[in-house]
Coordinates of C-alpha atoms in Angstrom, one line a residue:
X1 CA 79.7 -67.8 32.8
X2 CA 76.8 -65.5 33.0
X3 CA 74.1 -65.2 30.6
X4 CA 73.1 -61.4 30.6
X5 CA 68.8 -60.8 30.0
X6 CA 69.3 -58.7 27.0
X7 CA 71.4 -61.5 25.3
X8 CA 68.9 -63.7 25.4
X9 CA 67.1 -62.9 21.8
X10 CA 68.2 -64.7 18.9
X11 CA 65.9 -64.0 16.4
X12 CA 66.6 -60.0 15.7
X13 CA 66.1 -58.8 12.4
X14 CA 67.5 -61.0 9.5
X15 CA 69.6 -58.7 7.5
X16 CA 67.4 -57.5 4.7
X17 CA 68.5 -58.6 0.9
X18 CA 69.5 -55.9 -1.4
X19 CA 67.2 -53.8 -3.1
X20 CA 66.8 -55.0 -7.2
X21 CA 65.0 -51.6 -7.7
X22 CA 68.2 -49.9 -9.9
X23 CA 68.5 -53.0 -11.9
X24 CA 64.9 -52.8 -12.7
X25 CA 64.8 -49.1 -13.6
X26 CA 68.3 -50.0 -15.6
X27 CA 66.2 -52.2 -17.5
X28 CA 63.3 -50.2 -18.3
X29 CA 66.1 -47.3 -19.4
X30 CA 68.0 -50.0 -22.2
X31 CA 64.8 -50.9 -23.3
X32 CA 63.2 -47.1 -24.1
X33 CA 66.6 -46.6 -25.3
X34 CA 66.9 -49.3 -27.5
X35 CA 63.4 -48.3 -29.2
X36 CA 65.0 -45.0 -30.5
X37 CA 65.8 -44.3 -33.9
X38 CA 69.1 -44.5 -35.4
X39 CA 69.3 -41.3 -36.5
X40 CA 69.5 -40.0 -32.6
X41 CA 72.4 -42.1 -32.3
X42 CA 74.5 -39.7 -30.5
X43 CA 71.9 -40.1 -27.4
X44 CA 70.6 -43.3 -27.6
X45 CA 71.5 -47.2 -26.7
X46 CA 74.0 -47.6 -29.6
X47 CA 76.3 -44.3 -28.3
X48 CA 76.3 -45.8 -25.0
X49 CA 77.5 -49.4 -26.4
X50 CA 80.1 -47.4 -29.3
X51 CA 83.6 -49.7 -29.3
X52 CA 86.7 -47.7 -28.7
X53 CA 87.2 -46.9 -32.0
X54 CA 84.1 -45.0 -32.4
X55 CA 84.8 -43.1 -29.5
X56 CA 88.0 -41.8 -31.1
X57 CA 86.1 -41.2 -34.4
X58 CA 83.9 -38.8 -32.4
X59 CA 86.7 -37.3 -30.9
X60 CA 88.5 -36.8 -33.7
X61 CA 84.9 -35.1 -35.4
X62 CA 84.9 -32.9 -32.4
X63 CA 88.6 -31.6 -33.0
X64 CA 87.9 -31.0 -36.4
X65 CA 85.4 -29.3 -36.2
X66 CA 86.9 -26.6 -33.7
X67 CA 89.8 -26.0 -35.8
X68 CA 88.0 -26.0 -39.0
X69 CA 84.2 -24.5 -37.9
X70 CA 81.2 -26.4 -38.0
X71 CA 80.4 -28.3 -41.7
X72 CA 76.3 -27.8 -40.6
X73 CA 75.8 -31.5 -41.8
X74 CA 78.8 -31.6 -44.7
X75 CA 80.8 -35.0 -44.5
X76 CA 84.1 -34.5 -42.2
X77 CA 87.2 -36.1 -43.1
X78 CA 90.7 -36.2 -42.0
X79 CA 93.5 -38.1 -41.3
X80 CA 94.3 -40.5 -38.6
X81 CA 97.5 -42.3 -38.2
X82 CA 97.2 -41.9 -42.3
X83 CA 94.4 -43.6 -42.7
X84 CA 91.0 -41.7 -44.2
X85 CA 88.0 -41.8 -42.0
X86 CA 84.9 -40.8 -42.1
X87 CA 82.5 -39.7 -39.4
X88 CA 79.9 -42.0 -39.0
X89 CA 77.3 -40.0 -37.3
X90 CA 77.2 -36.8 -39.7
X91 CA 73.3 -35.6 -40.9
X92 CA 73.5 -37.5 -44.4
X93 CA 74.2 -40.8 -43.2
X94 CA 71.7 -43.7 -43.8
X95 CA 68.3 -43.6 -42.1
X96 CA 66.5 -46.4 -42.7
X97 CA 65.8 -48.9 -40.3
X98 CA 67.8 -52.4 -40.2
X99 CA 64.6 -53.9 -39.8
X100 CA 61.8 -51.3 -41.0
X101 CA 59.2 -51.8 -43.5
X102 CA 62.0 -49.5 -45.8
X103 CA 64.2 -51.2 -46.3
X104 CA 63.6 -53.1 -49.4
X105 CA 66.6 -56.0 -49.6
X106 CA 65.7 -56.9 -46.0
X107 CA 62.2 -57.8 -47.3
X108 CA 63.1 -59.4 -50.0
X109 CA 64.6 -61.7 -48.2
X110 CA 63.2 -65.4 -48.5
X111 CA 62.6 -67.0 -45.1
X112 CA 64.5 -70.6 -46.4
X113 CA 67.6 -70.4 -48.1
X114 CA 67.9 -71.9 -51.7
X115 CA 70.8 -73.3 -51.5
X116 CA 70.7 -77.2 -50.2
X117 CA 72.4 -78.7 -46.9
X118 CA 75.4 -80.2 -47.3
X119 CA 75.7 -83.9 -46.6
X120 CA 79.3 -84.6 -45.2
X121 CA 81.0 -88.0 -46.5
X122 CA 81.6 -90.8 -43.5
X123 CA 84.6 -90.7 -42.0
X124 CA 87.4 -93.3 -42.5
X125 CA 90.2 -94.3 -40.2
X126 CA 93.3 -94.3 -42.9
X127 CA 95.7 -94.5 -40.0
X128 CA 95.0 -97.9 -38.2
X129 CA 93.7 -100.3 -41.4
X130 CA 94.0 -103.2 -38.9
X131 CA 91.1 -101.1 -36.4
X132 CA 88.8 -100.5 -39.0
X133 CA 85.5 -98.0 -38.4
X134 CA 85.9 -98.3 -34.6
X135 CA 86.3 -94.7 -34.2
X136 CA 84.1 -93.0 -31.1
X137 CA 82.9 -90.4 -33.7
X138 CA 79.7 -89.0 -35.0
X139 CA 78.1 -91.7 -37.3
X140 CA 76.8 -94.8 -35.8
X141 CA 79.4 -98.1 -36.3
X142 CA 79.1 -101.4 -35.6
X143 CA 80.3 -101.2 -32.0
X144 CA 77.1 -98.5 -31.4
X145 CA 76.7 -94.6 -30.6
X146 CA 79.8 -92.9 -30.2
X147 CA 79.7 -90.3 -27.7
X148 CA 78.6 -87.0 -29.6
X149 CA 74.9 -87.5 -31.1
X150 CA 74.0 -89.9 -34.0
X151 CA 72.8 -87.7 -37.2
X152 CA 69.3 -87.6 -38.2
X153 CA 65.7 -87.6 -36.7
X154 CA 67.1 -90.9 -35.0
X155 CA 65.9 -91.4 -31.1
X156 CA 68.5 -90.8 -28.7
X157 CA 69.6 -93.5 -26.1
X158 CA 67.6 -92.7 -23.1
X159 CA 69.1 -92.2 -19.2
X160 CA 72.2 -91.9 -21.1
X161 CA 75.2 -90.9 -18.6
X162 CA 73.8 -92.7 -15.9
X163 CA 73.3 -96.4 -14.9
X164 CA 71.2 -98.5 -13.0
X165 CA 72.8 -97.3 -10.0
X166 CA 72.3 -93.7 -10.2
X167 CA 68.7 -94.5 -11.6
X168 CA 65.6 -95.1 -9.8
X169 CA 63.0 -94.4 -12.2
X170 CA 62.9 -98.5 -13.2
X171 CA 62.0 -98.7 -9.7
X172 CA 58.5 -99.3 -8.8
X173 CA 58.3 -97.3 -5.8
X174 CA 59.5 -94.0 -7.4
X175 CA 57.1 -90.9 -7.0
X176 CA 58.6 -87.8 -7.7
X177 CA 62.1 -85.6 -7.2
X178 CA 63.1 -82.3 -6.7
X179 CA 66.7 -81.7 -8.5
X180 CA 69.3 -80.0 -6.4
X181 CA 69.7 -77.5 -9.8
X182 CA 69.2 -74.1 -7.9
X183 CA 72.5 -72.3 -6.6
X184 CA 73.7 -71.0 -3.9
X185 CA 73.1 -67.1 -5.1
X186 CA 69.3 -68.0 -6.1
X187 CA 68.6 -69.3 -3.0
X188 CA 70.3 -66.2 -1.1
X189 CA 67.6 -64.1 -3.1
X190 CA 64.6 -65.7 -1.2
X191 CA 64.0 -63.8 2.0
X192 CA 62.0 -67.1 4.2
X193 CA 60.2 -65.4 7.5
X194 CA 61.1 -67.8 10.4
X195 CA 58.6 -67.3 13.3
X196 CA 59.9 -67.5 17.2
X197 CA 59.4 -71.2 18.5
X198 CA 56.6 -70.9 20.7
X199 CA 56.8 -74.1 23.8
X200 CA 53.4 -75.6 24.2
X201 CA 54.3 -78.9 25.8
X202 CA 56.9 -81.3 26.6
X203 CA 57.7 -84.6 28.3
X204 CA 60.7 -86.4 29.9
X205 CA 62.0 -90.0 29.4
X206 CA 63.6 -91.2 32.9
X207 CA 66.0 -94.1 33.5
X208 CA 64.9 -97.3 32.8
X209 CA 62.6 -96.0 29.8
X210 CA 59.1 -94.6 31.0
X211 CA 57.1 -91.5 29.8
X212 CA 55.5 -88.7 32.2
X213 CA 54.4 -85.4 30.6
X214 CA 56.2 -83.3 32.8
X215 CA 60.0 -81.7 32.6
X216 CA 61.6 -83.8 36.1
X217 CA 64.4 -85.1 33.4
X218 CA 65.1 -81.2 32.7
X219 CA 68.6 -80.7 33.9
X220 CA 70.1 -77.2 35.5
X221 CA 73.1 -76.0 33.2
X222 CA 76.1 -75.3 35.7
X223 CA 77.8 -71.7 35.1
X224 CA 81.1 -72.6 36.4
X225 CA 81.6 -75.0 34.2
X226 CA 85.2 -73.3 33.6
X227 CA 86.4 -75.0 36.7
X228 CA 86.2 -78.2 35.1
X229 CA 88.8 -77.3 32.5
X230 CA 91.6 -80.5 32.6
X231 CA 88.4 -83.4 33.2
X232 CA 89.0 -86.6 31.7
X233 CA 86.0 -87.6 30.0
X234 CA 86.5 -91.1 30.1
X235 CA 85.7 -91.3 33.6
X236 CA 82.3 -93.6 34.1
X237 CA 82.9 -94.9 30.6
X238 CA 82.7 -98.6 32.3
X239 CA 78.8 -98.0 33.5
X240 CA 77.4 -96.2 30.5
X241 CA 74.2 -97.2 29.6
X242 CA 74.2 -96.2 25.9
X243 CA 71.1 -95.1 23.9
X244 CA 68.4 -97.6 22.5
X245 CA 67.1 -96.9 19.4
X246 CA 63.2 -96.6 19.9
X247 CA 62.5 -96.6 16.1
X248 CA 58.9 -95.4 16.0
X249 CA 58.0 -95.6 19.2
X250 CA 59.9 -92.5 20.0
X251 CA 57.9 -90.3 17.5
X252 CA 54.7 -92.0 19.5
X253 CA 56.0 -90.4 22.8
X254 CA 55.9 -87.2 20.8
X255 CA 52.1 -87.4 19.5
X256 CA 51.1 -88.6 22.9
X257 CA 52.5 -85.4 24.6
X258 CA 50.4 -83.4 21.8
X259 CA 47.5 -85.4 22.4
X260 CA 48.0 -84.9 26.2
X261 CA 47.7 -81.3 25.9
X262 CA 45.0 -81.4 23.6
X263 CA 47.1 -79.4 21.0
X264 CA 45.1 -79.0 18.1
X265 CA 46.4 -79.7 14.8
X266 CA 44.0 -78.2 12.7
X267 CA 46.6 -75.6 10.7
X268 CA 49.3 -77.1 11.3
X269 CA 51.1 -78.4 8.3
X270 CA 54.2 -81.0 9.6
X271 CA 54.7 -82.7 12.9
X272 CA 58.3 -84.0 12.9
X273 CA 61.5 -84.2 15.1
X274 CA 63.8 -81.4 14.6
X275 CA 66.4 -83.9 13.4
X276 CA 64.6 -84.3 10.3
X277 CA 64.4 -80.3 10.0
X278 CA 68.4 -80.6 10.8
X279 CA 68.8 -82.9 7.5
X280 CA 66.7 -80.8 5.0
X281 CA 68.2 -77.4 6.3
X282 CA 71.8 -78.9 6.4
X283 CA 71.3 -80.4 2.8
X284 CA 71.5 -77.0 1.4
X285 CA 75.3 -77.2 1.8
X286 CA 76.3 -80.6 3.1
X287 CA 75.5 -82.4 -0.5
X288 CA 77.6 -86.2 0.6
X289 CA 75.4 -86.9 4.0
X290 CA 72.9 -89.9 3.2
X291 CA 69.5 -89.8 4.7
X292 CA 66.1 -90.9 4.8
X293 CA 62.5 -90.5 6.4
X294 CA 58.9 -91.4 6.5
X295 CA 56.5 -89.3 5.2
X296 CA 52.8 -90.1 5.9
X297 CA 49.8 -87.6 5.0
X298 CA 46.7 -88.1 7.8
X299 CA 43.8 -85.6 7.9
X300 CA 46.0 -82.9 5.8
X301 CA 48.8 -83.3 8.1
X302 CA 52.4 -84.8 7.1
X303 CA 54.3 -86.6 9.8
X304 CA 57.7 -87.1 9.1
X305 CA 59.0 -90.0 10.6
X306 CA 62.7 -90.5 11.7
X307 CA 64.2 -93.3 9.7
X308 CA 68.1 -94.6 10.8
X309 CA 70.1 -95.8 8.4
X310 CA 72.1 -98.4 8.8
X311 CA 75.5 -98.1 10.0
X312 CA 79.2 -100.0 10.0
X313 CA 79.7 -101.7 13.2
X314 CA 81.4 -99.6 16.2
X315 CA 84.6 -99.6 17.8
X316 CA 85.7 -99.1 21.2
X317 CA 87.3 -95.8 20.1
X318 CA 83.6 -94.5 18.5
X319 CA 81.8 -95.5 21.4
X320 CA 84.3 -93.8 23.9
X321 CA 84.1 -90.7 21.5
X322 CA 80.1 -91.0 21.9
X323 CA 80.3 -91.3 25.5
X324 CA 82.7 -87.7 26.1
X325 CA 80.0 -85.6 24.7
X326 CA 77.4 -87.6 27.2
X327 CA 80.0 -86.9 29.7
X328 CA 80.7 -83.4 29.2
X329 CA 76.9 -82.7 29.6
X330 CA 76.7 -84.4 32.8
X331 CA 79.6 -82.4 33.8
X332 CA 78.2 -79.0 32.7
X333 CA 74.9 -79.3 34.6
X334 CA 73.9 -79.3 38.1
X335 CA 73.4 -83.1 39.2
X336 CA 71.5 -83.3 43.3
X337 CA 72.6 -86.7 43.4
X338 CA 76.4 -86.2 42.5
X339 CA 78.2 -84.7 46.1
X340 CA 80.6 -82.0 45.2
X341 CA 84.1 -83.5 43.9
X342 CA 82.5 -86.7 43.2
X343 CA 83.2 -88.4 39.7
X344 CA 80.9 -88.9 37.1
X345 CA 79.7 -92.4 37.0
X346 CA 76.1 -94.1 35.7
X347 CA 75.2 -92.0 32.7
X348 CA 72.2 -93.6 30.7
X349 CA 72.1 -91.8 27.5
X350 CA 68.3 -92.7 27.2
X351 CA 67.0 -90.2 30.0
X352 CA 65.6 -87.4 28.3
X353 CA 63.6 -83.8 28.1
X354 CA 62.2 -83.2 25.1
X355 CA 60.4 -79.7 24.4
X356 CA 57.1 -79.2 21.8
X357 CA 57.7 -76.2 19.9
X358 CA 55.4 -74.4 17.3
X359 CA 56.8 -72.3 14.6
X360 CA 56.2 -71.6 11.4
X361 CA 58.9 -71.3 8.2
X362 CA 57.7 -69.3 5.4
X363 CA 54.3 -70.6 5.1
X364 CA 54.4 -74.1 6.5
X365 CA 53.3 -73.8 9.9
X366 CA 55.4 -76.6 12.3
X367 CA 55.2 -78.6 15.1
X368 CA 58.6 -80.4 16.4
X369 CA 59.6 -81.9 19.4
X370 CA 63.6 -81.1 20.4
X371 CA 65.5 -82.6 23.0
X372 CA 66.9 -80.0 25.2
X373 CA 70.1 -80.7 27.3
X374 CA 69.8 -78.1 30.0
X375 CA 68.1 -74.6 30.8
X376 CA 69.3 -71.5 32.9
X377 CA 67.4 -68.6 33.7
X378 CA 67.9 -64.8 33.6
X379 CA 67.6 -62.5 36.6
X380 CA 63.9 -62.1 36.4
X381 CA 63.6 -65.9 36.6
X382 CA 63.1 -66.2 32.5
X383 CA 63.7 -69.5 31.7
X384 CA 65.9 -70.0 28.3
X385 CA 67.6 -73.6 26.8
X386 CA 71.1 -73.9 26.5
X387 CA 72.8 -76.3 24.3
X388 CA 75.9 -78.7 24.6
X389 CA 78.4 -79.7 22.4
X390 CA 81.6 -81.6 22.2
X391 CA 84.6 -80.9 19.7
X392 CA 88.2 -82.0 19.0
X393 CA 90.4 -78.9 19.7
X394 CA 91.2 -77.3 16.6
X395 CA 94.2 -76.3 14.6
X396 CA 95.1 -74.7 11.3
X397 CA 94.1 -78.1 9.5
X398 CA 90.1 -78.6 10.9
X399 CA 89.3 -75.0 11.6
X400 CA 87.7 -74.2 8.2
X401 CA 85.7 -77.8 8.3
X402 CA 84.6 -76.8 12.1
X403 CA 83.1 -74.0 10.9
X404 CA 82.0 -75.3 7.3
X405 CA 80.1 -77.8 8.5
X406 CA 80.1 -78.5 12.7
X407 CA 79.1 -74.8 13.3
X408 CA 76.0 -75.2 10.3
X409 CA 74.8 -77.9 11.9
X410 CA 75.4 -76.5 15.9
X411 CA 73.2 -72.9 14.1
X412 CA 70.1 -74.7 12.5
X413 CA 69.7 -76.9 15.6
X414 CA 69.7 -74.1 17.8
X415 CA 68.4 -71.7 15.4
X416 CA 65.4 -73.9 14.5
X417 CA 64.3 -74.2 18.5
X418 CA 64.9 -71.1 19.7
X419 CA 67.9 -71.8 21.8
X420 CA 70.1 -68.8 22.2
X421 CA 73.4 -70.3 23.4
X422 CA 76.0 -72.9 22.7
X423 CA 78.3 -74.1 24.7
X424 CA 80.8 -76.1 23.4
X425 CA 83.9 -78.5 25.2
X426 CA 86.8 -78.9 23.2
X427 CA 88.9 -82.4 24.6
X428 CA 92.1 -83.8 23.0
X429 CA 92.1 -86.7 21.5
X430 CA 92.4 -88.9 24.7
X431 CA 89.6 -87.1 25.8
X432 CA 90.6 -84.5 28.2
X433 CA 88.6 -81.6 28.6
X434 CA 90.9 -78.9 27.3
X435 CA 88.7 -76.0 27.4
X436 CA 84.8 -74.2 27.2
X437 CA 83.5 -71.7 24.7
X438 CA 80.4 -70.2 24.7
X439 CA 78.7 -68.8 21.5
X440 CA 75.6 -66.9 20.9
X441 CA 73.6 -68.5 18.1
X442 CA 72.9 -65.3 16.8
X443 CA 76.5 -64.8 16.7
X444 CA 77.2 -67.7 14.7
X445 CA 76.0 -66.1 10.8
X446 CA 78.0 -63.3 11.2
X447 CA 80.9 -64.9 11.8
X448 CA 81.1 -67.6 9.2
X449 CA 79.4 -64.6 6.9
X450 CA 83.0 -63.2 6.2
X451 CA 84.6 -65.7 5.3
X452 CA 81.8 -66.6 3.0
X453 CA 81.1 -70.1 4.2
X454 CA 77.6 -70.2 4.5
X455 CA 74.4 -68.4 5.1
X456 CA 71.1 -69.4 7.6
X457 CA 69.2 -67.0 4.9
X458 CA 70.0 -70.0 2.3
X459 CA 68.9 -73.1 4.5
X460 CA 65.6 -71.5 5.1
X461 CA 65.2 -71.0 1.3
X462 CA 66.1 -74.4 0.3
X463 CA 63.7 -76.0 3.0
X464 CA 61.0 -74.2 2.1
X465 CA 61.5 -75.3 -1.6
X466 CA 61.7 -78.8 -0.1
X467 CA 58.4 -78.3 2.1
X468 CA 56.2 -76.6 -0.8
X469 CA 57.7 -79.3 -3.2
X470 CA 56.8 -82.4 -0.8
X471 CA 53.4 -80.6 0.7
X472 CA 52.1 -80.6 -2.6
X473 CA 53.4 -84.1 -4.1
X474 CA 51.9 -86.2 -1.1
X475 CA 48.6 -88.0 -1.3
X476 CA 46.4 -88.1 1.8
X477 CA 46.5 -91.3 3.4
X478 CA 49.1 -92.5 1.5
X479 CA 52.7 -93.2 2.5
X480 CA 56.0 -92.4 1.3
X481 CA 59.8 -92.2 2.1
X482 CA 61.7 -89.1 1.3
X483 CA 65.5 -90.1 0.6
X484 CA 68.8 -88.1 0.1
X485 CA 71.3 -91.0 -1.8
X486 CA 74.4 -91.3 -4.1
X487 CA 74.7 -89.2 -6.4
X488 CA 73.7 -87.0 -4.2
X489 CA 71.7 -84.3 -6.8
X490 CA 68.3 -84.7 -6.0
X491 CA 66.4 -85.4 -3.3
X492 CA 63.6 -88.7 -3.8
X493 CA 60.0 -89.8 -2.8
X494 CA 59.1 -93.1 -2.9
X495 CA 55.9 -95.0 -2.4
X496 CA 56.2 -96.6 1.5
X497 CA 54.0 -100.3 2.4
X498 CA 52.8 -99.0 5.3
X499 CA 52.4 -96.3 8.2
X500 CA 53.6 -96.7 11.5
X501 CA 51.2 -98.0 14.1
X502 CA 52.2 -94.9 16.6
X503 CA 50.7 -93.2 13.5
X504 CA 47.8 -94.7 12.6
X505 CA 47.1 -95.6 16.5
X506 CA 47.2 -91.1 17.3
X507 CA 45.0 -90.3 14.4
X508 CA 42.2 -92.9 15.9
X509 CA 42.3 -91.1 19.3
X510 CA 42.2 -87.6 18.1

């Protein structure tokens, strides 16, 4: 599986949005059209918007006046299906203006009307005496509002529609929103710049937990992974280590590389974990996914913090499914300490690499750390990441939501770190390695573009949106948590208690 040089590029030209310029010009031509007079009817807005009926008056004028000669303004008539009709558009017809200072009964019209509003007698139910005025109609009963409006300059039940549940402005910690109300075709108007990811640091986490600023936990992807076709991925299952969750202490590692490199962070807007850019990008079409992060605001700079929520206890088949993608990766890279034909066996999910990137997306200027699974290099000895990825084997039944939604999330993780391949291991559902695909990122739009799925132009919109809308709601030194919850139609800021000590500790040693 060779990765040519020149494919290495993913971010070529984003295809550019079409030009508005006609609809503008169309716009400017109905509204000097609509200005003209009525009497130049035949060439302004109202002949271009004549029903078919006039159309076949003016036909008919045109016929009859070839076989009879030209009236020079005289009224036509003739006959149509035997009905009289006149032309509408001869010399002598009316021209005053609808709405021109001429036109006397128009002015004389009084702005209110004299004639008084009619008050509409209460309703009685005459079918069911035994029910009495329990009806669900207009006018207010003793069981409360119905469900249309009450009558009358009465005030309207407030958050009606949604309860206590879907509610959160009782609680105390609410902030702000931003509604989920734009659509899919506004978004796809917004053209966001994405700059390249730029690499200015990294680190690795080895077995057994510690930190060194360096990339020995870097792994070598493995071209012929096709040999390994018919794998079982359960092998080693019985040794895995699995992954600890670090909480904040993990987004500490990350400000300590920065700080290690002496990265300033002067213009630089966020400093996050890609996974939170995943969420806010993926948002834009994956509307039932809950999530949450921490949003704190130091010396003009957000940090968004990675929040897990929680999650219904694991069985032995979820763990086993976790494991095959950690397998697969193990199997798709070059390991020294693994002779060749021996089995996989002692994977610890916690050693990682972990690459600090600088981009910027519209005008939000970014600075992320991304794990990285492996790298390979070109002929010239450029080195480029390659991502991994498990997935069932697909059929008629999953290969629209494969592409839906796995191949959205597979593009803006990539996408967002500059990665331009993806190679993916299809098992079976025992977990057998059935076989390897590898896609181009850049690849990946235009394929799910026609069938219409989704578009990466839309993602970017909608995160920018998010980023302006949370830059400019946030308070420095104040702290927050940005949630995504049931029903799922707006995104939420609350006020936080506190800031992470890997937080507070990084902005006393800058």
């Amino acid at each position: 599986m060779d990765f040519p040089e020149q494919d290495v590029d993913i971010f070529g030209e984003f295809e550019g949005q079409d030009n508005h310029g006609d609809g503008a010009r169309q716009s400017s031509s109905s509204s000097s059209s609509s200005s003209s007079s009525s009497r130049s009817s035949s060439n302004g807005s109202e002949g271009g918007e004549t029903s078919s009926g006039g159309s076949a008056s003016a036909s008919g004028s045109a016929s009859g006046s070839s076989s009879e000669g030209e009236d020079n303004g005289e009224e036509v008539e003739k006959k149509v299906h035997g009905y009289e009709e006149r032309d509408l558009f001869g010399s002598d017809s009316d021209e005053k203006d609808l709405f021109g200072s001429d036109n006397e009964d128009y002015c004389k019209t009084l702005a209110t009307s004299p004639f008084p509003v009619p008050v509409l007698p209460a309703i009685r139910n005459t079918n069911n005496q035994n029910r009495g005025n329990f009806g669900r109609g207009r006018w207010q009963n003793d069981r409360g509002a119905g469900i249309l409006p009450r009558p009358g300059p009465y005030p309207q039940r407030h958050n009606y529609g949604y309860g206590s549940k879907f509610n959160n402005r009782h609680d105390e910690r609410f902030v702000s929103e931003l509604k989920l109300t734009k659509s899919e075709e506004t978004l796809s108007r917004k053209c966001i710049a994405f700059q390249e990811p730029c690499e200015l640091a990294c680190y690795s986490r080895v077995e057994g937990g510690d930190v060194h600023f360096d990339d020995r936990s870097l792994r070598l992807f493995k071209r012929l992974i096709t040999e390994d076709v018919g794998a079982d991925l359960n092998e080693g299952y019985d040794t895995f280590i699995e992954k600890k969750d670090l909480g904040s202490e993990g987004f500490g590692d990350l400000l300590a590389a920065i700080r290690n490199r002496n990265i300033p962070l002067g213009n630089i807007h966020f400093v996050t974990f890609r996974n939170n850019l995943n969420k806010i990008l993926a948002t834009a079409y994956i509307r039932n996914e809950p999530w949450e992060m921490g949003v704190h605001k130091r010396n003009g700079v957000v940090y968004l913090d990675v929040h897990k929520l929680p999650e219904r206890p694991k069985s032995d088949l979820d763990r086993r499914r976790c494991y095959w993608g950690y397998c697969f990766e193990s199997l798709a890279t070059e390991d020294p300490r693994r002779a060749d034909g021996e089995g996989i066996h002692h994977v610890d999910a916690n050693a990682e690499y972990c690459s600090v990137i600088k981009t910027k997306l519209g005008a939000h200027r970014i600075l992320m750390g991304a794990e990285m699974d492996c790298c390979d290099s070109t002929d010239d000895g450029r080195r480029f990441y390659v991502e991994l990825k498990t997935s069932r084997e697909l059929d008629y039944h999953t290969e629209e939501r494969y592409e839906r939604e796995k191949l959205l999330k597979f593009w803006i993780q990539s996408f967002l770190a500059g990665v331009p391949y993806i190679v993916i291991g299809f098992r079976d559902d025992g977990g057998r390695l059935v076989r390897t695909e590898r896609l181009r990122t850049k690849d990946i739009t235009q394929r799910v573009k026609m069938k219409n799925y989704w578009q990466g132009g839309v993602c970017l919109a909608f995160a920018d949106e998010v980023l302006c809308w949370l830059y400019g709601t946030v308070k420095e030194n104040e702290d927050y948590i940005l949630q995504f919850a049931p029903p799922f139609n707006r995104l939420e800021l609350l006020q936080a208690q506190s800031c992470p000590d890997a937080i507070s500790n990084h902005v006393q040693q800058l």
